[in-house]
PDB file of C-alpha atoms and ligand atoms in Angstrom:
ATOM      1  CA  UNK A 478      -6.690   4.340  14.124  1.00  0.00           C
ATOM      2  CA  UNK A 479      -4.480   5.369  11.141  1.00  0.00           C
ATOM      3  CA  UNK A 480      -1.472   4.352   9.569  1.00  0.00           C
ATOM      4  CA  UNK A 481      -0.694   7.996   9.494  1.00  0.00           C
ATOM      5  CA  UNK A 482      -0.236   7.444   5.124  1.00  0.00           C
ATOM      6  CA  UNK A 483      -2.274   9.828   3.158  1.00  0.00           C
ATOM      7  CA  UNK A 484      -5.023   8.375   1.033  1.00  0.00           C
ATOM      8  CA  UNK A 485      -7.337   7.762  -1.358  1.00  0.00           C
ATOM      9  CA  UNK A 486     -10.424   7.069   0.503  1.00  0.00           C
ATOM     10  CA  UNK A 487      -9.372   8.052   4.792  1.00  0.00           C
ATOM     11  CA  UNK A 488      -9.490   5.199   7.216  1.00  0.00           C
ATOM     12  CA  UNK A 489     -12.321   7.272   8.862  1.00  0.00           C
ATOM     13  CA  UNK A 490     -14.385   6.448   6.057  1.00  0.00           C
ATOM     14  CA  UNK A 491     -13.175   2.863   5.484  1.00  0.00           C
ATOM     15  CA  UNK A 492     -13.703   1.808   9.301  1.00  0.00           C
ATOM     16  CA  UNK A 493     -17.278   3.975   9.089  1.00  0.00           C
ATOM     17  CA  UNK A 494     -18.241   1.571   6.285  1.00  0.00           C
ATOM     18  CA  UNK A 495     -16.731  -1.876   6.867  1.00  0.00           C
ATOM     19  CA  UNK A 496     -19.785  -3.558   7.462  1.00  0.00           C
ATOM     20  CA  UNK A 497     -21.540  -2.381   4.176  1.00  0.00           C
ATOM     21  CA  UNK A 498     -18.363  -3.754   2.644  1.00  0.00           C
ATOM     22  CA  UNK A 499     -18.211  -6.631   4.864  1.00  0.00           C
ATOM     23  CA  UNK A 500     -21.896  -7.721   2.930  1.00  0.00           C
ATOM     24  CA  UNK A 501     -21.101  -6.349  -0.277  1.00  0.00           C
ATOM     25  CA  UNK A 502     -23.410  -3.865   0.180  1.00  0.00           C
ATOM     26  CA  UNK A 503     -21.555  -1.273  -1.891  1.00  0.00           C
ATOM     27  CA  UNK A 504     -21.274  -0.066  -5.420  1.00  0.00           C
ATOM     28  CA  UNK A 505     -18.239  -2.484  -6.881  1.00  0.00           C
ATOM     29  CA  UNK A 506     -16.375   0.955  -7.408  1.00  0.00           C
ATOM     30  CA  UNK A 507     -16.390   1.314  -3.687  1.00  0.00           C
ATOM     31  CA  UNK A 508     -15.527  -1.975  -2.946  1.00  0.00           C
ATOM     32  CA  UNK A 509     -12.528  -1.661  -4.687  1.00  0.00           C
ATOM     33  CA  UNK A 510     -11.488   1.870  -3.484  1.00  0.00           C
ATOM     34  CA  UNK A 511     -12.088  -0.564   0.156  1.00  0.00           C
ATOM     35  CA  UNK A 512      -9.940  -2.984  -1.293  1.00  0.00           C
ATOM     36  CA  UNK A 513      -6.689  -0.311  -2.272  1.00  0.00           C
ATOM     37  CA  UNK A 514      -7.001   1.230   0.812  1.00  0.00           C
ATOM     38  CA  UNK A 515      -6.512  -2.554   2.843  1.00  0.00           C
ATOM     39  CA  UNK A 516      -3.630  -3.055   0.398  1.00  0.00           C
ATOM     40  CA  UNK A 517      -2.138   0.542   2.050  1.00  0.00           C
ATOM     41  CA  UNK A 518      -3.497   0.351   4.940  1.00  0.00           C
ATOM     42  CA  UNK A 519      -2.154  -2.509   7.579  1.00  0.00           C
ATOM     43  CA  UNK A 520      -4.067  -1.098  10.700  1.00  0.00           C
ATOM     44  CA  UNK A 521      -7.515  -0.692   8.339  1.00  0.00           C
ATOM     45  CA  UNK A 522      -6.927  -4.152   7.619  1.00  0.00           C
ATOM     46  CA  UNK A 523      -6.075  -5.966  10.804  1.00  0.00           C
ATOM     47  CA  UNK A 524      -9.347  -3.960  11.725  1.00  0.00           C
ATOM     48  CA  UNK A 525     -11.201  -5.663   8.311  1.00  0.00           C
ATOM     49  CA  UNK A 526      -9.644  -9.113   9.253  1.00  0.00           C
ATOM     50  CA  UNK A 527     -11.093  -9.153  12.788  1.00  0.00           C
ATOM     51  CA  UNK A 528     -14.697  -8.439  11.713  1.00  0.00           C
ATOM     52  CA  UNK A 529     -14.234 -10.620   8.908  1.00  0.00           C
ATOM     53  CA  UNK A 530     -13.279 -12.999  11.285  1.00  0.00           C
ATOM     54  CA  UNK A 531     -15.860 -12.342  14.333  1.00  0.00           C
ATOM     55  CA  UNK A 532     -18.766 -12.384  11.453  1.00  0.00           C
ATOM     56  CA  UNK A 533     -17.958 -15.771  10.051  1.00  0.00           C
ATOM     57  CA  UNK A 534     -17.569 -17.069  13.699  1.00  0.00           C
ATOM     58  CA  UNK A 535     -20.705 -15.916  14.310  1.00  0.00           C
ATOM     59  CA  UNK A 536     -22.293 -17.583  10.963  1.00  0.00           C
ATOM     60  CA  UNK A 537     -20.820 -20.353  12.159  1.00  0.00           C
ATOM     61  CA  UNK A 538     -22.495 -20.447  16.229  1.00  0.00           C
ATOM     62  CA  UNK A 539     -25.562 -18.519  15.174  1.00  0.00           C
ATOM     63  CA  UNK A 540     -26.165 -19.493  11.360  1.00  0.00           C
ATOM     64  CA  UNK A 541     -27.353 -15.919  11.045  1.00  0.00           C
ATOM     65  CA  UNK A 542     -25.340 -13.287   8.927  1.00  0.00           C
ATOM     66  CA  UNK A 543     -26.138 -10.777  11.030  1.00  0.00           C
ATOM     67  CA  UNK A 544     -23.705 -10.282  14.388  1.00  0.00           C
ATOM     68  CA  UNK A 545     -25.980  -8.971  16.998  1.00  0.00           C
ATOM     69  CA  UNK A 546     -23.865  -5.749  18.246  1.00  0.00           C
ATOM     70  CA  UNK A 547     -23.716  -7.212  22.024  1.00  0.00           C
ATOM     71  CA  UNK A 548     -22.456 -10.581  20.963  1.00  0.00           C
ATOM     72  CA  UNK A 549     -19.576  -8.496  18.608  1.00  0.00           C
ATOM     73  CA  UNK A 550     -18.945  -6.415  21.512  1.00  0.00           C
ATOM     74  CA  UNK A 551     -18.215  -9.489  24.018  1.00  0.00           C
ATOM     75  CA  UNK A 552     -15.750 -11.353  21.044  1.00  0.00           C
ATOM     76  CA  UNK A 553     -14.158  -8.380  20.503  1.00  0.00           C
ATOM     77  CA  UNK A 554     -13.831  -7.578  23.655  1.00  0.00           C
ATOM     78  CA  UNK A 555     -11.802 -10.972  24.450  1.00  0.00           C
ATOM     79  CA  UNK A 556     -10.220 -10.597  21.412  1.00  0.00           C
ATOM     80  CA  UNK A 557      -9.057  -7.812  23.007  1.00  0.00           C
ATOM     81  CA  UNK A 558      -8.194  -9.213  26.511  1.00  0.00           C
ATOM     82  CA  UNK A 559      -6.283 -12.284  24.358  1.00  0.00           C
ATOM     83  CA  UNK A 560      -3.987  -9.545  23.069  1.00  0.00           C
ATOM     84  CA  UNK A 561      -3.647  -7.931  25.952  1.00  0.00           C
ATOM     85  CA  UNK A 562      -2.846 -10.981  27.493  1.00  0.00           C
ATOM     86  CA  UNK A 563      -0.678 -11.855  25.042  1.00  0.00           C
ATOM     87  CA  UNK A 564       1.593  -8.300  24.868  1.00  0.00           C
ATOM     88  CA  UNK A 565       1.766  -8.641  28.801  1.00  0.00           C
ATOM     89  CA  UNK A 566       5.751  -9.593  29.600  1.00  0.00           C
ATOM     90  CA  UNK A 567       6.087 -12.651  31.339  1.00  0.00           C
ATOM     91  CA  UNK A 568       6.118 -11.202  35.129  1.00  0.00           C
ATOM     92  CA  UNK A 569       7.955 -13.265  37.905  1.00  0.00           C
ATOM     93  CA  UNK A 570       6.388 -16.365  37.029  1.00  0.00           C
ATOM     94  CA  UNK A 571       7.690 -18.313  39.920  1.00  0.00           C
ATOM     95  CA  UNK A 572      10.788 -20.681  38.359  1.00  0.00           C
ATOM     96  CA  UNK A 573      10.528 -23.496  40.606  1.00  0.00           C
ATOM     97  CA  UNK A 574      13.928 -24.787  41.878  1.00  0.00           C
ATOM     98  CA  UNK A 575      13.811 -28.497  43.424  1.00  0.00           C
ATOM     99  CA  UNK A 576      14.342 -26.804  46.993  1.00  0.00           C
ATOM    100  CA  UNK A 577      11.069 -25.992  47.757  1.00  0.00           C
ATOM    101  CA  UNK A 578       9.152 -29.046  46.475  1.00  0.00           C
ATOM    102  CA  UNK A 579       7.887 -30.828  49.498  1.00  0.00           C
ATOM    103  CA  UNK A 580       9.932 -33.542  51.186  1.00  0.00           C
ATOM    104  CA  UNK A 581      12.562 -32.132  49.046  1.00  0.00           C
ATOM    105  CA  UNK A 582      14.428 -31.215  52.681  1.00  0.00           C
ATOM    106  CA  UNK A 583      13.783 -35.000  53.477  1.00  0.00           C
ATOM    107  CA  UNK A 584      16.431 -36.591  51.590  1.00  0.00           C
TER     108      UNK A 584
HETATM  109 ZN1   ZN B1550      -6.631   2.968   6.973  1.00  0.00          ZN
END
């Protein structure tokens, strides 16, 4: 994943440390060589927003920091299936004319 931009710091080594900056767990200098990169960066930080995001829903349900890796795996994985869902066209979804209702012949 790459926005196909050069630079500073690569999106291989932002995405390779997003959870160290996730918990702070970075020199500050890093953090905000992270934080340029985000500003350049849309796809680095959609990817930063959903972690962000699946970590404090976590907190939340678990009231641990820590998300256990098969827990992330299932959100992300309907995070996934949610997006998938929602870039799916509409597919001949059945428009219901007032023909075919029952008894509609009836009258
Ligand atoms: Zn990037």
């Amino acid at each position: 994943m790459s926005c196909g931009e050069p630079h500073e710091t690569d999106c291989a080594e932002v995405l390779d440390h997003l959870y160290e900056f996730l918990d702070r767990e970075m020199p500050d200098s890093d953090c905000t060589k992270f934080e340029v990169h985000f500003e350049e960066c849309s796809p680095c930080l959609e990817k930063y927003g959903l972690e962000q995001a699946v970590k404090k829903l976590v907190k939340r349900c678990c009231g641990q920091d820590d998300v256990p890796s098969d827990l992330r795996a299932k959100v992300m994985g309907r995070i996934d299936l949610i997006r998938s869902e929602q870039a799916a066209p509409e597919r001949d979804v059945p428009t219901r004319t007032g023909a075919d209702l029952p008894g509609a012949a009836a009258e």
